[in-house]
C-alpha cells in the first residue's frame, strides 16, 4: 500500500491519472448529452411526421367526403367510415408510425403495415389514445410511445377520433447505439491521449528529477554541480536555468564567505600574536623598570585598540542589511558639520583636516552612522597619505542628493586595488593601523541610506563622495533653504579613475575613465 501511495505521489503518474479521470467524466457526460440530444431530435422528427399525417388526413377527408355527399341517402357516419377506409387503403402506415381511426360507435379502422410491436396492443385494445390535440409520450410495459389524437367532425358533430402513434423503442435504440459509438471513440481517444500525456509529462518533468537530485547532493562544501538545461523554452527550462543561476550565486557567496572568514582570521591573528608575545614579555620584565612596563602596556593598548576597531567595523558591515542599522531623522546639515568638527577636535584629527561650510539644507539620515562613515574616510585619508597632505571635507547638492566629499592631494590609490577598494580587507600596502574595512563600512552606510559611494582618484589626489538623498525640511530659520549648486568642475587635465558603488542589495562597481 505504501509503495502504491509513493508511486502515485509522482507527478508523472498523478497528473495523467487525474487528467484521465477528469476527461472520462467529461466524455461520459458528453455521451449522455449526445444520447439525449439524439433522442430529442428523434422525437422532433416523429412530431413532424404526426403533424404532416394529420394535415394530409384532414385534406383527404375533405375531398373524399365531398364525393360522398352526392348520395343523400348515405348516413354521415357511414360516409365518414367509407372515406376513412378508402384513405387508409391509399395511405398505408410504416414501421415508424401507425394511423388509427376510432368511431363514436366504438369501431376502429387502422392502416396496414403498422409497427409490429404495436399490433398486439391494438388487437387487445390496450393502446391508449391519450389527450386530444396534444402530442405526448406515454410509458408502457412494452416501451414508450409517442401519440397524438384529434377529433374528426362532420357537420359540426364529432363522429370519430384520429390517432397517430409511433413507438419510441427503435428511436431510443438508435440514439443509444450512436451514444455507445461516441463513448467507444471517446474511450479510445482517452486512452491514447492519456498515454501521450503521460509520455509528454515524463519527458517534460525529467529535468525536475534532475533538479531534485542536484538539490539533494548539493552541499556548501561542494557547489560545482549543475543540472542540464532542456532546449525547450518552457517553465521547466526556465526553472532549470534559474536553479543553475542560484547555484552560481550560492557558490560565489560561499567563496566570498570563506575568503571573508580567512581574512578575518588573518587580521585578528596578527594583533593577538603580538599581544600574547608582549604579555609573556611583561611577565618577565623587571617591575622596577617602569619605562619598559609602560612601553609594553602601550603596545598592548595599541593592539587591543586595533582589534576593537576591527570588531566594530565587522559588526557595522554585518548589521548593514538589518532594518535597524540606521535610524534616520531630519538633521540640519550646518549643525551636523559643526558637530563633526567638534568630534575631529576631540579625536585629535583636526590638524590636517579643513572643513568647508556646507549649504543650509535638511538631510534625512542617521547622524551617527553618517559621522562614522565620514570619520572613516578622514581616517583612511590620514593613514594612506604622507605627512603634510591636506584633507578637505565639503558638501554640495547635486541630482537631489547631498554629496559629502572627502578630498586629499595625496598620491592617489594604487591602480591594482582601485576596482576592489570598497571590498573588505582591501588595503594599500601593509599599513599597521589599517583594518581594510573602513571603505567597506562607508559603502554599507551609503547603501543603507539608499545612496551611493563614488571614488575619483588619480596621481594628484583622491576624492571619495558619499551621496545621500536629501529632504528639504521646514525650520524656523528662513535662511535654511535647500540650494542646488552645480557639481564641482572637473579638471580637464586630470587623469582619474571614477568608481561608483550603488547597489541596494550587494555592492557592485561601475568604472568610468575620465580625463
Coordinates of N, CA and C in Angstrom, one line a residue, residues 213-382:
X213 N 17.6 15.7 -7.6 CA 18.8 15.0 -7.3 C 20.0 16.0 -7.0
X214 N 20.0 17.1 -7.8 CA 21.1 18.1 -7.6 C 20.9 18.8 -6.3
X215 N 19.6 19.1 -5.9 CA 19.4 19.7 -4.6 C 19.8 18.8 -3.5
X216 N 19.5 17.5 -3.6 CA 19.9 16.5 -2.5 C 21.4 16.4 -2.4
X217 N 22.1 16.5 -3.5 CA 23.5 16.3 -3.5 C 24.3 17.6 -3.2
X218 N 23.6 18.7 -3.2 CA 24.3 20.0 -3.1 C 24.7 20.2 -1.6
X219 N 25.9 20.6 -1.4 CA 26.4 20.9 0.0 C 27.2 22.2 -0.2
X220 N 27.3 22.9 1.0 CA 28.0 24.2 0.9 C 29.5 23.9 0.6
X221 N 30.0 22.8 0.9 CA 31.4 22.5 0.6 C 31.6 22.1 -0.9
X222 N 30.5 21.8 -1.6 CA 30.6 21.4 -3.0 C 29.4 21.9 -3.7
X223 N 29.6 23.1 -4.4 CA 28.5 23.7 -5.1 C 28.8 23.8 -6.6
X224 N 29.6 22.9 -7.1 CA 30.0 22.9 -8.5 C 29.1 22.2 -9.4
X225 N 28.1 21.4 -8.9 CA 27.2 20.6 -9.7 C 26.2 21.5 -10.4
X226 N 25.8 21.2 -11.6 CA 24.8 21.9 -12.3 C 23.9 20.9 -13.0
X227 N 22.7 21.3 -13.3 CA 21.7 20.5 -14.0 C 21.7 20.8 -15.5
X228 N 21.3 19.8 -16.3 CA 21.2 20.0 -17.7 C 20.0 20.9 -18.0
X229 N 20.1 21.9 -18.8 CA 19.0 22.8 -19.2 C 18.4 22.3 -20.5
X230 N 17.1 21.9 -20.5 CA 16.5 21.4 -21.7 C 16.4 22.5 -22.8
X231 N 16.4 22.1 -24.0 CA 16.4 23.1 -25.1 C 15.0 23.8 -25.2
X232 N 14.0 23.3 -24.7 CA 12.7 23.9 -24.7 C 12.7 25.2 -23.9
X233 N 11.9 26.1 -24.3 CA 11.8 27.4 -23.6 C 10.6 27.5 -22.6
X234 N 10.2 26.3 -22.1 CA 9.0 26.3 -21.2 C 9.4 26.6 -19.8
X235 N 8.4 26.5 -18.9 CA 8.7 26.8 -17.5 C 9.7 25.9 -16.8
X236 N 9.8 24.6 -17.3 CA 10.8 23.7 -16.7 C 12.2 24.1 -17.1
X237 N 12.3 24.5 -18.4 CA 13.6 25.0 -18.8 C 14.0 26.3 -18.0
X238 N 13.1 27.2 -17.8 CA 13.3 28.4 -17.1 C 13.7 28.1 -15.6
X239 N 13.0 27.1 -15.0 CA 13.4 26.7 -13.7 C 14.8 26.1 -13.6
X240 N 15.1 25.3 -14.6 CA 16.5 24.7 -14.6 C 17.6 25.8 -14.7
X241 N 17.3 26.8 -15.6 CA 18.3 27.9 -15.8 C 18.4 28.7 -14.5
X242 N 17.2 29.0 -13.9 CA 17.3 29.8 -12.6 C 17.9 29.0 -11.5
X243 N 17.8 27.6 -11.5 CA 18.4 26.8 -10.5 C 19.9 26.9 -10.6
X244 N 20.4 26.8 -11.9 CA 21.8 26.9 -12.1 C 22.3 28.3 -11.7
X245 N 21.5 29.3 -12.0 CA 21.9 30.7 -11.6 C 22.0 30.8 -10.1
X246 N 21.0 30.2 -9.4 CA 21.0 30.2 -7.9 C 22.3 29.5 -7.4
X247 N 22.6 28.3 -8.0 CA 23.9 27.7 -7.6 C 25.1 28.5 -7.8
X248 N 25.1 29.3 -8.9 CA 26.2 30.2 -9.2 C 26.3 31.2 -8.1
X249 N 25.2 31.8 -7.7 CA 25.2 32.8 -6.6 C 25.6 32.2 -5.3
X250 N 25.1 31.0 -5.0 CA 25.5 30.4 -3.8 C 27.0 30.0 -3.7
X251 N 27.5 29.6 -4.9 CA 28.9 29.3 -5.0 C 29.8 30.6 -4.8
X252 N 29.3 31.7 -5.4 CA 30.1 32.9 -5.2 C 30.0 33.4 -3.8
X253 N 28.8 33.3 -3.2 CA 28.6 33.7 -1.8 C 29.4 32.8 -0.8
X254 N 29.4 31.5 -1.1 CA 30.2 30.6 -0.3 C 31.7 30.9 -0.4
X255 N 32.2 31.2 -1.6 CA 33.6 31.5 -1.8 C 33.9 32.8 -1.1
X256 N 33.0 33.8 -1.2 CA 33.2 35.1 -0.6 C 33.2 34.9 1.0
X257 N 32.3 34.1 1.5 CA 32.3 33.9 2.9 C 33.6 33.2 3.4
X258 N 34.0 32.2 2.7 CA 35.3 31.6 3.1 C 36.5 32.6 3.0
X259 N 36.5 33.3 1.9 CA 37.5 34.4 1.8 C 37.4 35.4 3.0
X260 N 36.2 35.8 3.3 CA 36.0 36.7 4.4 C 36.4 36.2 5.7
X261 N 36.1 34.9 6.0 CA 36.5 34.4 7.3 C 38.0 34.2 7.3
X262 N 38.6 33.8 6.2 CA 40.0 33.7 6.2 C 40.7 35.0 6.5
X263 N 40.1 36.1 5.9 CA 40.7 37.4 6.1 C 40.5 37.9 7.5
X264 N 39.3 37.6 8.1 CA 39.1 37.9 9.5 C 40.1 37.2 10.4
X265 N 40.3 35.9 10.1 CA 41.3 35.2 10.9 C 42.7 35.7 10.8
X266 N 43.0 36.1 9.6 CA 44.4 36.6 9.3 C 44.5 38.0 10.1
X267 N 43.5 38.8 10.0 CA 43.6 40.2 10.6 C 43.6 40.1 12.1
X268 N 42.9 39.1 12.7 CA 42.9 39.0 14.1 C 44.2 38.3 14.6
X269 N 44.7 37.4 13.8 CA 45.9 36.6 14.3 C 47.1 37.5 14.6
X270 N 47.3 38.5 13.8 CA 48.5 39.4 14.0 C 48.4 40.1 15.3
X271 N 47.3 40.9 15.6 CA 47.3 41.6 16.9 C 47.3 40.7 18.1
X272 N 46.6 39.5 17.9 CA 46.6 38.6 19.0 C 47.9 38.0 19.3
X273 N 48.7 37.7 18.2 CA 50.0 37.1 18.4 C 50.9 38.2 19.1
X274 N 50.8 39.4 18.6 CA 51.7 40.5 19.2 C 51.3 40.7 20.6
X275 N 50.0 40.7 20.9 CA 49.6 41.0 22.3 C 50.0 39.8 23.2
X276 N 49.9 38.6 22.7 CA 50.3 37.4 23.6 C 51.8 37.5 23.8
X277 N 52.6 37.8 22.8 CA 54.0 37.9 23.0 C 54.4 39.0 24.0
X278 N 53.8 40.1 23.9 CA 54.1 41.2 24.9 C 53.6 40.9 26.3
X279 N 52.5 40.1 26.4 CA 52.1 39.7 27.7 C 53.1 38.8 28.3
X280 N 53.6 37.9 27.5 CA 54.7 37.0 28.0 C 55.9 37.8 28.4
X281 N 56.2 38.8 27.6 CA 57.4 39.6 27.9 C 57.1 40.4 29.2
X282 N 55.9 40.9 29.4 CA 55.5 41.6 30.5 C 55.8 40.8 31.8
X283 N 55.5 39.5 31.7 CA 55.7 38.7 32.9 C 57.2 38.5 33.3
X284 N 58.1 38.7 32.3 CA 59.5 38.5 32.6 C 60.2 39.9 32.9
X285 N 59.5 41.0 32.7 CA 60.2 42.3 32.9 C 60.4 42.5 34.4
X286 N 61.4 43.3 34.6 CA 61.6 43.8 36.0 C 60.6 44.9 36.3
X287 N 59.8 44.6 37.3 CA 58.8 45.5 37.7 C 59.3 46.8 38.3
X288 N 60.6 46.8 38.5 CA 61.2 48.1 39.0 C 61.7 48.9 37.8
X289 N 61.4 48.5 36.6 CA 61.7 49.3 35.4 C 60.4 49.8 34.8
X290 N 59.9 50.9 35.3 CA 58.6 51.4 34.8 C 58.6 51.8 33.4
X291 N 59.7 52.2 32.8 CA 59.7 52.6 31.4 C 59.4 51.4 30.5
X292 N 60.0 50.3 30.8 CA 59.8 49.1 30.0 C 58.4 48.6 30.1
X293 N 57.8 48.6 31.4 CA 56.5 48.2 31.6 C 55.5 49.1 30.9
X294 N 55.7 50.4 30.9 CA 54.9 51.3 30.2 C 54.9 51.2 28.7
X295 N 56.1 50.9 28.2 CA 56.2 50.7 26.8 C 55.5 49.5 26.3
X296 N 55.6 48.4 27.1 CA 54.9 47.1 26.7 C 53.4 47.3 26.9
X297 N 52.9 48.0 27.9 CA 51.5 48.3 28.1 C 51.0 49.1 26.9
X298 N 51.8 50.1 26.4 CA 51.3 50.9 25.3 C 51.1 50.1 24.1
X299 N 52.1 49.1 23.8 CA 51.9 48.2 22.6 C 50.7 47.4 22.8
X300 N 50.4 46.9 24.0 CA 49.2 46.1 24.2 C 47.9 46.9 24.0
X301 N 47.9 48.2 24.4 CA 46.8 49.0 24.2 C 46.6 49.3 22.7
X302 N 47.7 49.5 22.0 CA 47.5 49.7 20.5 C 46.9 48.5 19.8
X303 N 47.4 47.3 20.2 CA 46.9 46.1 19.5 C 45.5 45.8 19.9
X304 N 45.1 46.0 21.2 CA 43.7 45.8 21.6 C 42.8 46.9 20.9
X305 N 43.3 48.1 20.8 CA 42.5 49.1 20.0 C 42.3 48.7 18.6
X306 N 43.4 48.1 18.0 CA 43.3 47.7 16.6 C 42.2 46.6 16.5
X307 N 42.2 45.6 17.4 CA 41.2 44.5 17.4 C 39.8 45.1 17.7
X308 N 39.8 46.1 18.6 CA 38.4 46.7 18.8 C 37.9 47.4 17.6
X309 N 38.8 48.1 16.9 CA 38.3 48.8 15.6 C 37.9 47.8 14.6
X310 N 38.6 46.7 14.5 CA 38.3 45.6 13.6 C 36.9 45.0 13.9
X311 N 36.7 44.7 15.2 CA 35.4 44.1 15.5 C 34.3 45.1 15.3
X312 N 34.5 46.4 15.6 CA 33.4 47.4 15.4 C 33.1 47.5 13.9
X313 N 34.1 47.5 13.0 CA 33.9 47.6 11.6 C 33.2 46.3 11.1
X314 N 33.6 45.2 11.6 CA 32.9 43.9 11.2 C 31.4 43.9 11.6
X315 N 31.2 44.4 12.8 CA 29.8 44.5 13.3 C 29.0 45.4 12.4
X316 N 29.6 46.5 12.1 CA 28.9 47.5 11.2 C 28.5 46.9 9.9
X317 N 29.5 46.2 9.3 CA 29.2 45.6 8.0 C 28.1 44.5 8.1
X318 N 28.2 43.7 9.2 CA 27.3 42.6 9.4 C 25.9 43.1 9.6
X319 N 25.7 44.3 10.3 CA 24.4 44.8 10.6 C 23.9 45.7 9.5
X320 N 24.6 45.9 8.4 CA 24.2 46.9 7.4 C 22.9 46.5 6.7
X321 N 22.6 45.1 6.7 CA 21.4 44.7 6.0 C 20.2 44.6 6.9
X322 N 20.4 44.9 8.2 CA 19.3 44.8 9.1 C 18.5 46.1 9.1
X323 N 17.2 46.0 9.5 CA 16.3 47.2 9.4 C 16.7 48.3 10.3
X324 N 17.3 47.9 11.5 CA 17.6 49.0 12.5 C 19.1 49.4 12.4
X325 N 19.7 49.1 11.3 CA 21.1 49.5 11.2 C 21.2 51.1 11.2
X326 N 20.3 51.7 10.6 CA 20.2 53.2 10.6 C 18.9 53.6 11.2
X327 N 18.9 54.8 11.9 CA 17.7 55.4 12.4 C 17.7 56.8 11.9
X328 N 17.2 57.0 10.7 CA 17.2 58.3 10.1 C 16.3 59.3 10.7
X329 N 16.6 60.5 10.6 CA 15.8 61.6 11.1 C 16.2 62.9 10.3
X330 N 15.4 63.9 10.4 CA 15.8 65.2 9.7 C 16.8 65.9 10.5
X331 N 17.9 66.2 9.9 CA 19.0 66.9 10.6 C 19.4 68.1 9.7
X332 N 19.9 69.2 10.4 CA 20.4 70.3 9.7 C 21.8 70.1 9.3
X333 N 22.1 70.2 8.1 CA 23.5 69.9 7.6 C 24.5 70.8 8.2
X334 N 24.2 72.1 8.4 CA 25.1 73.0 9.0 C 25.5 72.6 10.4
X335 N 24.4 72.2 11.2 CA 24.7 71.8 12.6 C 25.4 70.5 12.6
X336 N 25.1 69.6 11.7 CA 25.9 68.3 11.7 C 27.3 68.5 11.4
X337 N 27.7 69.5 10.5 CA 29.1 69.8 10.2 C 29.8 70.4 11.4
X338 N 29.1 71.2 12.2 CA 29.7 71.7 13.4 C 30.0 70.6 14.4
X339 N 29.0 69.7 14.6 CA 29.3 68.5 15.4 C 30.4 67.7 14.9
X340 N 30.5 67.5 13.6 CA 31.6 66.7 13.1 C 33.0 67.4 13.4
X341 N 33.0 68.7 13.3 CA 34.3 69.4 13.6 C 34.7 69.3 15.1
X342 N 33.7 69.3 16.0 CA 34.0 69.0 17.4 C 34.5 67.6 17.6
X343 N 33.9 66.6 16.9 CA 34.4 65.3 17.0 C 35.9 65.1 16.6
X344 N 36.2 65.8 15.5 CA 37.6 65.8 15.0 C 38.5 66.4 16.0
X345 N 38.1 67.4 16.6 CA 39.0 68.1 17.6 C 39.2 67.1 18.8
X346 N 38.1 66.4 19.2 CA 38.2 65.5 20.3 C 39.1 64.3 20.0
X347 N 39.1 63.9 18.8 CA 39.9 62.8 18.3 C 41.3 63.2 17.9
X348 N 41.7 64.4 18.0 CA 43.0 64.9 17.6 C 43.2 64.7 16.1
X349 N 42.2 64.8 15.3 CA 42.3 64.6 13.9 C 42.0 65.9 13.1
X350 N 42.1 67.0 13.7 CA 41.7 68.2 13.0 C 42.8 69.0 12.5
X351 N 44.1 68.6 12.7 CA 45.2 69.4 12.3 C 45.4 69.4 10.8
X352 N 45.1 68.3 10.1 CA 45.3 68.2 8.7 C 43.9 68.4 7.9
X353 N 42.8 68.5 8.6 CA 41.5 68.5 8.0 C 41.0 69.9 7.9
X354 N 40.5 70.3 6.8 CA 39.8 71.6 6.5 C 38.4 71.3 6.2
X355 N 37.5 71.9 6.9 CA 36.0 71.7 6.7 C 35.5 72.9 6.1
X356 N 34.9 72.8 4.9 CA 34.2 73.9 4.2 C 32.8 74.0 4.7
X357 N 32.3 75.3 4.7 CA 30.9 75.5 5.2 C 29.9 74.8 4.2
X358 N 29.0 74.0 4.7 CA 28.0 73.3 3.9 C 26.9 74.2 3.5
X359 N 26.1 73.8 2.5 CA 24.9 74.6 2.1 C 23.8 74.4 3.2
X360 N 23.0 75.4 3.5 CA 22.0 75.3 4.5 C 20.8 74.5 4.0
X361 N 20.7 73.2 4.4 CA 19.6 72.4 3.9 C 19.3 71.3 5.0
X362 N 18.3 70.6 4.8 CA 17.9 69.5 5.7 C 18.3 68.2 5.0
X363 N 18.7 67.2 5.9 CA 19.1 65.9 5.4 C 18.4 64.9 6.2
X364 N 17.8 63.9 5.6 CA 17.1 62.8 6.3 C 18.1 61.6 6.3
X365 N 18.7 61.5 7.5 CA 19.8 60.5 7.6 C 20.0 60.2 9.1
X366 N 20.8 59.1 9.3 CA 21.2 58.8 10.7 C 22.5 59.6 11.0
X367 N 22.5 60.5 11.9 CA 23.7 61.4 12.1 C 24.8 60.6 12.6
X368 N 24.6 59.6 13.4 CA 25.7 58.8 14.0 C 26.4 58.0 12.9
X369 N 25.6 57.2 12.1 CA 26.2 56.4 11.0 C 26.9 57.3 10.0
X370 N 26.3 58.5 9.7 CA 26.9 59.4 8.7 C 28.2 59.9 9.3
X371 N 28.3 60.2 10.5 CA 29.6 60.6 11.1 C 30.6 59.5 11.1
X372 N 30.1 58.2 11.4 CA 31.0 57.1 11.3 C 31.6 57.0 9.9
X373 N 30.8 57.1 8.9 CA 31.3 57.0 7.5 C 32.3 58.1 7.2
X374 N 32.0 59.3 7.5 CA 32.9 60.4 7.2 C 34.2 60.3 7.9
X375 N 34.1 60.0 9.2 CA 35.3 59.8 10.0 C 36.2 58.7 9.5
X376 N 35.5 57.6 9.0 CA 36.3 56.6 8.4 C 37.0 57.1 7.1
X377 N 36.4 57.9 6.3 CA 37.0 58.5 5.1 C 38.2 59.4 5.5
X378 N 38.0 60.2 6.6 CA 39.1 61.1 7.0 C 40.2 60.2 7.5
X379 N 39.9 59.2 8.4 CA 41.0 58.4 8.9 C 41.7 57.6 7.8
X380 N 41.0 57.2 6.8 CA 41.6 56.5 5.7 C 42.5 57.4 4.9
X381 N 42.1 58.6 4.7 CA 43.0 59.6 4.1 C 44.2 59.9 4.9
X382 N 44.1 60.0 6.2 CA 45.3 60.3 7.0 C 46.3 59.1 7.1

